[in-house]
Short mmCIF file of C-alpha atoms in Angstrom, two decimals:
data_model
loop_
_atom_site.label_atom_id
_atom_site.label_comp_id
_atom_site.label_asym_id
_atom_site.label_seq_id
_atom_site.Cartn_x
_atom_site.Cartn_y
_atom_site.Cartn_z
CA MET A 6 0.00 0.00 0.00
CA LEU A 7 1.39 3.38 -0.95
CA ALA A 8 1.83 5.92 1.80
CA ASN A 9 3.89 8.62 0.09
CA ILE A 10 4.40 10.09 -3.33
CA HIS A 11 7.22 12.59 -3.49
CA LEU A 12 7.72 15.12 -6.26
CA PRO A 13 11.29 16.35 -5.73
CA ALA A 14 12.27 19.55 -7.52
CA SER A 15 15.79 18.35 -8.36
CA ALA A 16 17.78 15.18 -8.96
CA ALA A 17 19.75 15.83 -5.76
CA GLU A 18 16.53 16.01 -3.77
CA ALA A 19 15.37 12.78 -5.44
CA ALA A 20 18.65 11.07 -4.49
CA GLY A 21 18.22 12.25 -0.89
CA LEU A 22 14.68 10.89 -0.72
CA LEU A 23 15.82 7.61 -2.29
CA GLU A 24 18.14 6.98 0.67
CA GLY A 25 14.98 6.47 2.71
CA GLY A 26 13.81 3.71 0.36
CA GLY A 27 11.07 3.66 -2.23
CA TRP A 28 10.92 3.41 -5.99
CA LEU A 29 11.74 6.04 -8.57
CA LEU A 30 8.87 6.84 -10.89
CA GLY A 31 9.59 8.17 -14.39
CA GLY A 32 6.53 8.04 -16.61
CA GLY A 33 4.94 5.27 -14.59
CA THR A 34 4.62 2.80 -17.44
CA LEU A 35 6.75 0.20 -15.65
CA VAL A 36 6.02 1.05 -12.01
CA MET A 37 2.28 1.80 -12.07
CA PRO A 38 1.15 -1.54 -13.54
CA ARG A 39 2.73 -3.10 -10.45
CA VAL A 40 1.36 -0.47 -8.08
CA ASN A 41 -2.12 -0.99 -9.54
CA THR A 42 -2.08 -4.65 -8.48
CA GLY A 43 -2.20 -3.33 -4.91
CA ALA A 44 0.46 -5.82 -3.87
CA VAL A 45 3.77 -3.99 -4.28
CA PRO A 46 6.42 -4.29 -1.59
CA VAL A 47 6.92 -0.54 -1.53
CA ASP A 48 5.18 2.33 0.23
CA THR A 49 6.97 5.29 -1.33
CA LEU A 50 7.23 6.54 -4.90
CA ILE A 51 9.60 9.31 -5.91
CA SER A 52 8.41 10.91 -9.14
CA LEU A 53 11.00 12.52 -11.41
CA ARG A 54 8.37 14.51 -13.26
CA ALA A 55 9.36 17.83 -11.66
CA ALA A 56 13.05 17.10 -11.06
CA GLY A 57 14.32 19.17 -13.98
CA LEU A 58 15.58 16.14 -15.93
CA ASP A 59 13.62 16.98 -19.07
CA GLY A 60 16.20 18.76 -21.20
CA VAL A 61 17.49 17.69 -24.62
CA ARG A 62 20.65 19.26 -26.01
CA VAL A 63 22.32 18.41 -29.27
CA ALA A 64 25.57 20.18 -30.17
CA ASP A 65 28.80 19.29 -31.98
CA GLY A 66 27.57 15.80 -32.82
CA LEU A 67 26.79 14.98 -29.20
CA ALA A 68 23.38 14.51 -27.61
CA GLU A 69 22.55 14.99 -23.95
CA VAL A 70 19.11 13.74 -22.98
CA GLY A 71 17.55 14.13 -19.53
CA ALA A 72 16.35 10.91 -17.94
CA ALA A 73 12.76 12.19 -17.63
CA VAL A 74 12.43 13.18 -21.30
CA THR A 75 9.46 11.27 -22.68
CA LEU A 76 9.85 8.92 -25.63
CA ALA A 77 7.33 11.10 -27.48
CA ARG A 78 9.52 14.19 -27.04
CA LEU A 79 12.66 12.30 -27.99
CA GLY A 80 10.94 11.15 -31.17
CA GLU A 81 9.93 14.70 -32.07
CA HIS A 82 13.43 16.16 -31.78
CA GLU A 83 14.59 17.34 -35.20
CA GLU A 84 18.28 16.66 -34.64
CA LEU A 85 17.59 13.17 -33.28
CA ALA A 86 15.43 12.12 -36.21
CA PHE A 87 17.48 8.94 -36.62
CA LEU A 88 15.92 7.72 -33.35
CA ARG A 89 12.36 8.16 -34.64
CA PRO A 90 12.06 4.56 -35.94
CA VAL A 91 13.27 3.35 -32.54
CA VAL A 92 10.72 5.44 -30.66
CA ARG A 93 7.89 4.51 -33.00
CA SER A 94 8.65 0.81 -32.52
CA ILE A 95 8.00 1.10 -28.77
CA ALA A 96 4.50 0.70 -27.29
CA SER A 97 1.75 3.09 -28.47
CA PRO A 98 1.65 6.90 -28.78
CA PRO A 99 -0.24 7.43 -25.46
CA VAL A 100 2.25 5.24 -23.58
CA ARG A 101 5.11 7.12 -25.28
CA ASN A 102 3.65 10.35 -23.90
CA LEU A 103 4.47 9.03 -20.42
CA ALA A 104 7.39 6.60 -20.83
CA THR A 105 10.82 8.12 -20.27
CA VAL A 106 14.31 7.69 -21.69
CA GLY A 107 15.70 6.81 -18.25
CA GLY A 108 12.90 4.38 -17.55
CA ASN A 109 13.55 2.47 -20.76
CA LEU A 110 16.96 1.46 -19.36
CA PHE A 111 15.07 -0.56 -16.74
CA ALA A 112 12.55 -2.23 -19.05
CA THR A 113 13.07 -5.99 -19.08
CA GLN A 114 13.60 -7.79 -22.37
CA PRO A 115 11.89 -8.25 -24.78
CA HIS A 116 11.00 -4.61 -24.00
CA GLY A 117 13.53 -1.80 -23.81
CA ASP A 118 14.30 -1.17 -27.46
CA LEU A 119 15.66 2.31 -26.76
CA ALA A 120 18.15 0.70 -24.38
CA VAL A 121 19.24 -1.53 -27.29
CA ALA A 122 19.70 1.55 -29.49
CA LEU A 123 21.63 3.34 -26.74
CA LEU A 124 23.93 0.32 -26.38
CA ALA A 125 24.67 0.47 -30.12
CA LEU A 126 25.37 4.20 -29.72
CA GLY A 127 27.84 3.51 -26.92
CA ALA A 128 25.82 5.79 -24.65
CA ARG A 129 27.11 6.92 -21.27
CA VAL A 130 24.78 7.42 -18.34
CA ASP A 131 25.13 9.95 -15.51
CA VAL A 132 23.87 8.71 -12.18
CA LEU A 133 23.60 10.57 -8.90
CA SER A 134 23.40 9.46 -5.29
CA THR A 135 23.96 11.24 -1.98
CA GLY A 136 27.51 9.87 -2.25
CA GLY A 137 28.13 11.82 -5.46
CA ALA A 138 27.79 11.59 -9.22
CA ARG A 139 29.41 9.09 -11.57
CA THR A 140 29.18 8.24 -15.24
CA ILE A 141 28.76 4.64 -16.38
CA ASP A 142 28.33 2.82 -19.67
CA VAL A 143 24.75 2.11 -20.65
CA GLY A 144 23.94 -1.41 -19.51
CA GLU A 145 26.15 -1.20 -16.42
CA ALA A 146 24.36 -1.77 -13.14
CA VAL A 147 22.77 1.21 -11.41
CA ALA A 148 22.74 0.95 -7.62
CA HIS A 149 19.48 1.07 -5.67
CA ASN A 150 20.30 4.48 -4.26
CA GLU A 151 21.23 6.04 -7.60
CA VAL A 152 19.12 8.27 -9.82
CA VAL A 153 19.78 8.20 -13.58
CA THR A 154 19.96 11.86 -14.54
CA THR A 155 21.28 12.14 -18.10
CA VAL A 156 22.10 9.94 -21.09
CA HIS A 157 24.85 11.05 -23.52
CA PHE A 158 25.73 9.71 -26.93
CA GLY A 159 27.39 10.73 -30.14
CA LEU A 160 25.31 11.03 -33.28
CA PRO A 161 26.06 8.04 -35.53
CA LYS A 162 27.59 8.42 -39.00
CA VAL A 163 25.57 5.50 -40.39
CA TRP A 164 22.59 4.25 -38.38
CA ARG A 165 20.62 1.04 -38.86
CA TYR A 166 17.63 -0.10 -36.81
CA ARG A 167 15.17 -2.91 -37.21
CA LYS A 168 12.66 -4.48 -34.83
CA ALA A 169 10.81 -7.67 -35.69
CA MET A 170 7.42 -7.78 -33.99
CA ARG A 171 4.23 -9.84 -34.10
CA ARG A 172 2.36 -6.75 -35.30
CA LYS A 173 3.36 -3.53 -36.99
CA HIS A 174 2.78 -1.43 -33.85
CA ASN A 175 2.77 -1.82 -30.10
CA SER A 176 4.34 -5.21 -29.66
CA ALA A 177 7.37 -6.48 -27.81
CA SER A 178 10.50 -7.47 -29.65
CA ILE A 179 11.11 -10.80 -31.32
CA VAL A 180 14.51 -9.52 -32.46
CA THR A 181 15.76 -5.94 -32.32
CA VAL A 182 18.91 -4.89 -34.19
CA ALA A 183 20.59 -1.50 -33.80
CA ALA A 184 23.88 -0.62 -35.44
CA ALA A 185 26.08 2.47 -35.52
CA LEU A 186 28.66 2.30 -38.28
CA VAL A 187 31.47 4.40 -39.63
CA VAL A 188 31.97 3.71 -43.32
CA THR A 189 34.97 5.37 -44.95
CA GLY A 190 35.67 5.03 -48.65
CA GLY A 191 33.04 2.28 -48.88
CA VAL A 192 34.72 0.21 -46.15
CA VAL A 193 33.31 -0.35 -42.65
CA GLU A 194 35.82 1.22 -40.29
CA GLN A 195 33.88 0.95 -37.04
CA ALA A 196 30.79 -1.04 -36.13
CA THR A 197 28.79 -1.20 -32.93
CA ILE A 198 25.88 -3.61 -33.12
CA ALA A 199 23.42 -4.24 -30.29
CA LEU A 200 20.67 -6.83 -30.15
CA GLY A 201 17.40 -7.02 -28.23
CA GLY A 202 14.94 -9.86 -27.78
CA VAL A 203 17.67 -12.49 -27.79
CA ALA A 204 18.99 -12.39 -24.21
CA SER A 205 17.86 -11.27 -20.78
CA THR A 206 19.48 -7.88 -21.40
CA PRO A 207 20.44 -5.96 -24.55
CA VAL A 208 23.70 -7.46 -25.83
CA ARG A 209 26.54 -6.33 -28.06
CA ALA A 210 27.12 -8.53 -31.10
CA ASN A 211 30.92 -8.40 -30.95
CA ALA A 212 31.50 -11.26 -33.40
CA ALA A 213 29.15 -9.70 -35.93
CA GLU A 214 30.97 -6.36 -35.55
CA GLN A 215 34.33 -8.05 -36.21
CA ALA A 216 32.91 -9.82 -39.26
CA LEU A 217 31.93 -6.45 -40.70
CA ILE A 218 34.95 -4.29 -39.94
CA GLY A 219 37.38 -3.82 -42.82
CA ARG A 220 34.89 -4.94 -45.44
CA PRO A 221 32.59 -3.07 -47.77
CA LEU A 222 29.01 -2.83 -46.47
CA ASP A 223 27.68 -5.33 -49.00
CA LEU A 224 25.66 -8.54 -49.03
CA ALA A 225 28.64 -10.82 -48.38
CA ALA A 226 29.80 -8.82 -45.35
CA ALA A 227 26.26 -8.46 -44.01
CA GLU A 228 25.74 -12.22 -44.32
CA ALA A 229 29.03 -12.89 -42.54
CA ALA A 230 27.97 -10.57 -39.72
CA ALA A 231 24.52 -12.17 -39.62
CA ALA A 232 26.04 -15.65 -39.34
CA ALA A 233 28.16 -14.52 -36.39
CA ALA A 234 25.36 -12.65 -34.58
CA HIS A 235 24.24 -15.57 -32.39
CA GLU A 236 27.50 -15.47 -30.40
CA GLY A 237 26.75 -14.15 -26.94
CA THR A 238 22.99 -14.44 -27.29
CA ALA A 239 20.72 -16.61 -25.15
CA PRO A 240 17.27 -16.45 -26.73
CA PHE A 241 14.24 -17.21 -24.55
CA ASP A 242 10.69 -18.43 -24.95
CA ASP A 243 7.86 -16.07 -24.17
CA ALA A 244 4.35 -15.23 -25.35
CA TYR A 245 5.74 -13.44 -28.41
CA ALA A 246 8.09 -16.06 -29.82
CA SER A 247 9.99 -19.20 -28.96
CA ALA A 248 13.72 -19.23 -28.34
CA TRP A 249 14.04 -21.44 -31.44
CA TYR A 250 12.24 -18.91 -33.61
CA ARG A 251 14.26 -15.99 -32.28
CA ALA A 252 17.53 -17.82 -32.99
CA ARG A 253 16.25 -18.82 -36.43
CA VAL A 254 15.30 -15.31 -37.57
CA LEU A 255 18.11 -13.38 -35.85
CA PRO A 256 20.55 -13.60 -38.80
CA VAL A 257 17.82 -12.63 -41.24
CA HIS A 258 17.07 -9.44 -39.31
CA VAL A 259 20.75 -8.62 -38.79
CA ARG A 260 21.32 -8.86 -42.54
CA ARG A 261 18.21 -6.83 -43.36
CA ALA A 262 19.13 -4.20 -40.77
CA LEU A 263 22.70 -3.81 -42.04
CA LEU A 264 21.65 -3.52 -45.66
CA GLY A 265 18.66 -1.33 -44.86
CA GLU A 266 16.34 -3.86 -46.51
CA ASP A 267 12.58 -3.75 -45.92
CA MET B 21 -0.60 8.23 4.75
CA ALA B 22 -0.77 11.89 3.88
CA SER B 23 -3.55 12.81 1.48
CA LYS B 24 -2.81 15.83 -0.65
CA ILE B 25 -4.91 18.55 -2.18
CA VAL B 26 -4.84 18.28 -5.96
CA THR B 27 -6.07 20.91 -8.39
CA LEU B 28 -6.93 20.00 -11.95
CA ARG B 29 -8.64 21.85 -14.76
CA VAL B 30 -10.99 19.13 -15.99
CA ASN B 31 -12.97 19.85 -19.15
CA ASP B 32 -12.40 23.59 -18.58
CA ARG B 33 -13.63 23.49 -14.98
CA GLU B 34 -11.42 24.01 -11.94
CA GLU B 35 -11.56 21.03 -9.61
CA GLU B 36 -9.90 20.73 -6.22
CA PHE B 37 -9.99 17.58 -4.15
CA LEU B 38 -8.12 15.41 -1.66
CA ALA B 39 -6.20 12.44 -3.06
CA ARG B 40 -4.76 9.57 -1.08
CA PRO B 41 -1.24 8.46 -2.09
CA GLY B 42 -1.45 6.12 -5.05
CA THR B 43 -4.72 7.49 -6.36
CA THR B 44 -4.44 7.40 -10.13
CA LEU B 45 -5.76 10.11 -12.41
CA LEU B 46 -8.30 7.51 -13.55
CA GLY B 47 -9.37 6.83 -9.97
CA ALA B 48 -9.72 10.55 -9.23
CA LEU B 49 -11.78 11.16 -12.37
CA ARG B 50 -14.12 8.24 -11.77
CA ASP B 51 -14.41 7.97 -8.01
CA THR B 52 -13.81 11.53 -6.80
CA LEU B 53 -15.18 13.63 -9.67
CA GLY B 54 -17.82 11.18 -10.91
CA LEU B 55 -16.56 11.31 -14.49
CA THR B 56 -17.00 7.66 -15.43
CA ALA B 57 -16.47 7.80 -19.19
CA ALA B 58 -12.82 6.71 -18.89
CA LYS B 59 -12.85 3.00 -18.10
CA ARG B 60 -10.62 0.84 -15.97
CA GLY B 61 -9.67 -2.00 -18.30
CA CYS B 62 -6.25 -3.55 -17.72
CA ALA B 63 -4.80 -1.05 -15.20
CA GLN B 64 -1.46 -1.61 -16.95
CA GLY B 65 -1.55 0.95 -19.74
CA ALA B 66 -2.04 -1.78 -22.32
CA CYS B 67 -5.68 -1.37 -23.36
CA GLY B 68 -6.28 2.38 -23.79
CA SER B 69 -9.80 2.32 -22.32
CA CYS B 70 -8.76 4.90 -19.70
CA ASN B 71 -7.08 7.27 -22.17
CA VAL B 72 -7.71 10.95 -21.44
CA LEU B 73 -5.86 14.06 -22.55
CA VAL B 74 -3.39 15.64 -20.13
CA ASP B 75 -2.31 19.05 -21.38
CA GLY B 76 -3.61 18.00 -24.79
CA LYS B 77 -1.73 14.69 -25.01
CA PRO B 78 -3.45 11.32 -24.78
CA VAL B 79 -2.21 9.20 -21.87
CA PRO B 80 -3.45 6.08 -20.12
CA SER B 81 -4.83 7.69 -16.94
CA CYS B 82 -4.38 4.45 -14.97
CA LEU B 83 -0.59 4.98 -15.10
CA VAL B 84 -0.62 8.51 -13.69
CA PRO B 85 -0.55 9.09 -9.93
CA VAL B 86 -2.84 12.11 -9.76
CA GLU B 87 -0.53 14.08 -7.44
CA THR B 88 2.12 14.09 -10.16
CA VAL B 89 -0.12 16.06 -12.55
CA ASP B 90 -1.33 18.63 -10.03
CA GLY B 91 -2.25 21.76 -11.97
CA ALA B 92 -2.67 20.03 -15.34
CA ALA B 93 -5.50 20.47 -17.83
CA VAL B 94 -7.38 17.22 -18.32
CA ALA B 95 -9.91 16.47 -21.06
CA THR B 96 -12.27 13.53 -20.83
CA LEU B 97 -15.08 12.32 -23.05
CA GLU B 98 -17.58 14.19 -20.87
CA GLY B 99 -16.08 17.46 -22.10
CA VAL B 100 -16.33 16.63 -25.79
CA ALA B 101 -20.04 17.37 -26.13
CA PRO B 102 -21.03 19.31 -23.02
CA THR B 103 -24.28 20.55 -24.55
CA GLY B 104 -25.32 17.11 -25.74
CA ASP B 105 -24.70 17.74 -29.44
CA LEU B 106 -22.27 15.09 -30.64
CA ASP B 107 -19.05 16.31 -32.19
CA GLU B 108 -17.75 14.97 -35.51
CA VAL B 109 -15.86 12.07 -33.96
CA GLN B 110 -18.78 10.93 -31.83
CA ALA B 111 -21.23 11.30 -34.73
CA ALA B 112 -18.95 9.31 -37.02
CA PHE B 113 -18.52 6.55 -34.42
CA LEU B 114 -22.30 6.32 -34.07
CA GLU B 115 -23.15 6.38 -37.76
CA ASP B 116 -20.25 4.19 -38.94
CA PHE B 117 -20.98 1.39 -36.43
CA ALA B 118 -17.63 1.96 -34.71
CA THR B 119 -19.00 1.11 -31.29
CA GLN B 120 -20.54 -2.11 -30.09
CA CYS B 121 -20.26 -2.90 -26.38
CA GLY B 122 -18.88 0.60 -25.87
CA PHE B 123 -16.24 -0.16 -23.25
CA CYS B 124 -13.30 0.96 -25.42
CA THR B 125 -15.19 3.86 -27.01
CA PRO B 126 -14.33 6.70 -24.58
CA GLY B 127 -10.62 5.89 -24.84
CA MET B 128 -10.85 5.47 -28.61
CA ILE B 129 -12.63 8.79 -29.05
CA MET B 130 -10.21 10.73 -26.84
CA THR B 131 -7.24 9.20 -28.68
CA ALA B 132 -8.89 10.12 -31.99
CA GLU B 133 -9.59 13.68 -30.75
CA ALA B 134 -5.90 14.08 -29.92
CA LEU B 135 -4.85 12.76 -33.33
CA LEU B 136 -7.22 15.05 -35.24
CA ALA B 137 -6.24 18.09 -33.18
CA GLU B 138 -2.63 17.52 -34.24
CA ASN B 139 -3.24 16.11 -37.70
CA PRO B 140 -6.59 17.12 -39.27
CA ASP B 141 -6.01 15.01 -42.39
CA PRO B 142 -4.44 11.72 -41.27
CA THR B 143 -3.74 8.79 -43.56
CA ARG B 144 -5.23 5.41 -42.76
CA ALA B 145 -1.79 4.25 -41.56
CA GLU B 146 -1.54 7.24 -39.21
CA VAL B 147 -4.95 6.45 -37.73
CA VAL B 148 -3.92 2.81 -37.21
CA GLU B 149 -0.74 3.89 -35.45
CA ALA B 150 -2.59 6.44 -33.30
CA ILE B 151 -5.03 3.84 -31.94
CA SER B 152 -2.45 1.03 -31.73
CA GLY B 153 -2.66 1.23 -27.94
CA ASN B 154 -6.46 0.96 -27.83
CA VAL B 155 -7.88 -2.53 -27.63
CA CYS B 156 -11.38 -3.25 -29.00
CA ARG B 157 -12.69 -6.80 -28.69
CA CYS B 158 -15.90 -6.21 -30.67
CA THR B 159 -15.45 -4.36 -33.92
CA GLY B 160 -12.31 -5.73 -35.50
CA TYR B 161 -11.05 -2.11 -35.70
CA GLU B 162 -11.93 -1.46 -39.34
CA PRO B 163 -15.15 0.45 -38.53
CA ILE B 164 -13.23 2.50 -35.95
CA VAL B 165 -10.49 3.42 -38.42
CA ASN B 166 -13.18 4.29 -40.98
CA ALA B 167 -15.04 6.43 -38.44
CA ILE B 168 -11.93 8.41 -37.49
CA LEU B 169 -11.15 9.08 -41.17
CA ASP B 170 -14.80 10.03 -41.68
CA ALA B 171 -14.69 12.35 -38.65
CA ALA B 172 -11.56 14.01 -40.05
CA SER B 173 -13.26 14.69 -43.36
CA ARG B 174 -16.46 15.93 -41.62
CA ARG B 175 -14.39 18.29 -39.50
CA ARG B 176 -12.40 19.59 -42.46
CA SER B 177 -15.55 20.36 -44.43
CA ALA B 178 -17.40 21.82 -41.42
#
């Protein structure tokens, strides 16, 4: 049973309140379904809605996004248009009006497609506790007393994203592929590929990256990367797809993502 | 357990009331203010039957602790036709057989109102995307999509 809902006016105030226990609340799309069951083991929510974490800044090829920025606002940002397909692949427009960038980092697979994209972007995450601030890689563990405040990433040179779903909209991931590439003179110089839907957390496809680097971004290289993509994955069964199916279609979606195929 | 005073502008009327911690916007609308158009379906944000507009944007009101939107403007189905004359969306839903049991209809209409306010001439694909978070177990969706497109054209020619 809830006894308190706090609306701190800053991240520091939120971190102070968090020392006393409770759950952080971004847009509520992950926390409130549990609260609404009436059986949560928590009596305090700390909402980040008024904590001043809603800024987006893009300058010199770098983006700085506040943890409480909604997915809807992220998807509307002109200079982050490359993320629009990612945003539009997540839930429905009304849910995206609530769901936040920071919250997506805590969505469990096969949800959390923005977290997959941020892993491919090599994003860094600022967290704050009463003990101080630190910056971690996206995907690294956040302690119970830490508040995610900002996510930073560089704008990709070449961006690829693909999410296989049961339906065109508002469905969890069967396989999600996000890739940030640097292609110089027709040759892949750098590749960061992240996968969703195929492990308990978003995972980097290191073997697929290695298969791609130093080669032209063509069918042969994409197929080599696709063939290597299963390394490090641990697909699971759920209501959306079986582990077998996920493993079976993973290379297909990696290839299609890399080549920008429909 | 500290209840708090919450102020909302609901359908252009100032409302002030006490909310216990954990009261959702949906709960406040239905149980405190007696506005029962928004429905409690899944209570997980997955069905859209509780969708209302907060500061013009459609949101599942079951996911919003009401204290966190203190001061916001909220629009519910009750505010769409306060005089009893149906607006274009409601008229199109009625005439195009877009409602059967009616449970999803308030959420569908508010989501459609938000879409048409932002995009008066949506494509069929845009309508489908807009209502992709609204579950209807009766109609099969096609009549709803048709009604929203019909409402858009009625509103444009009005």
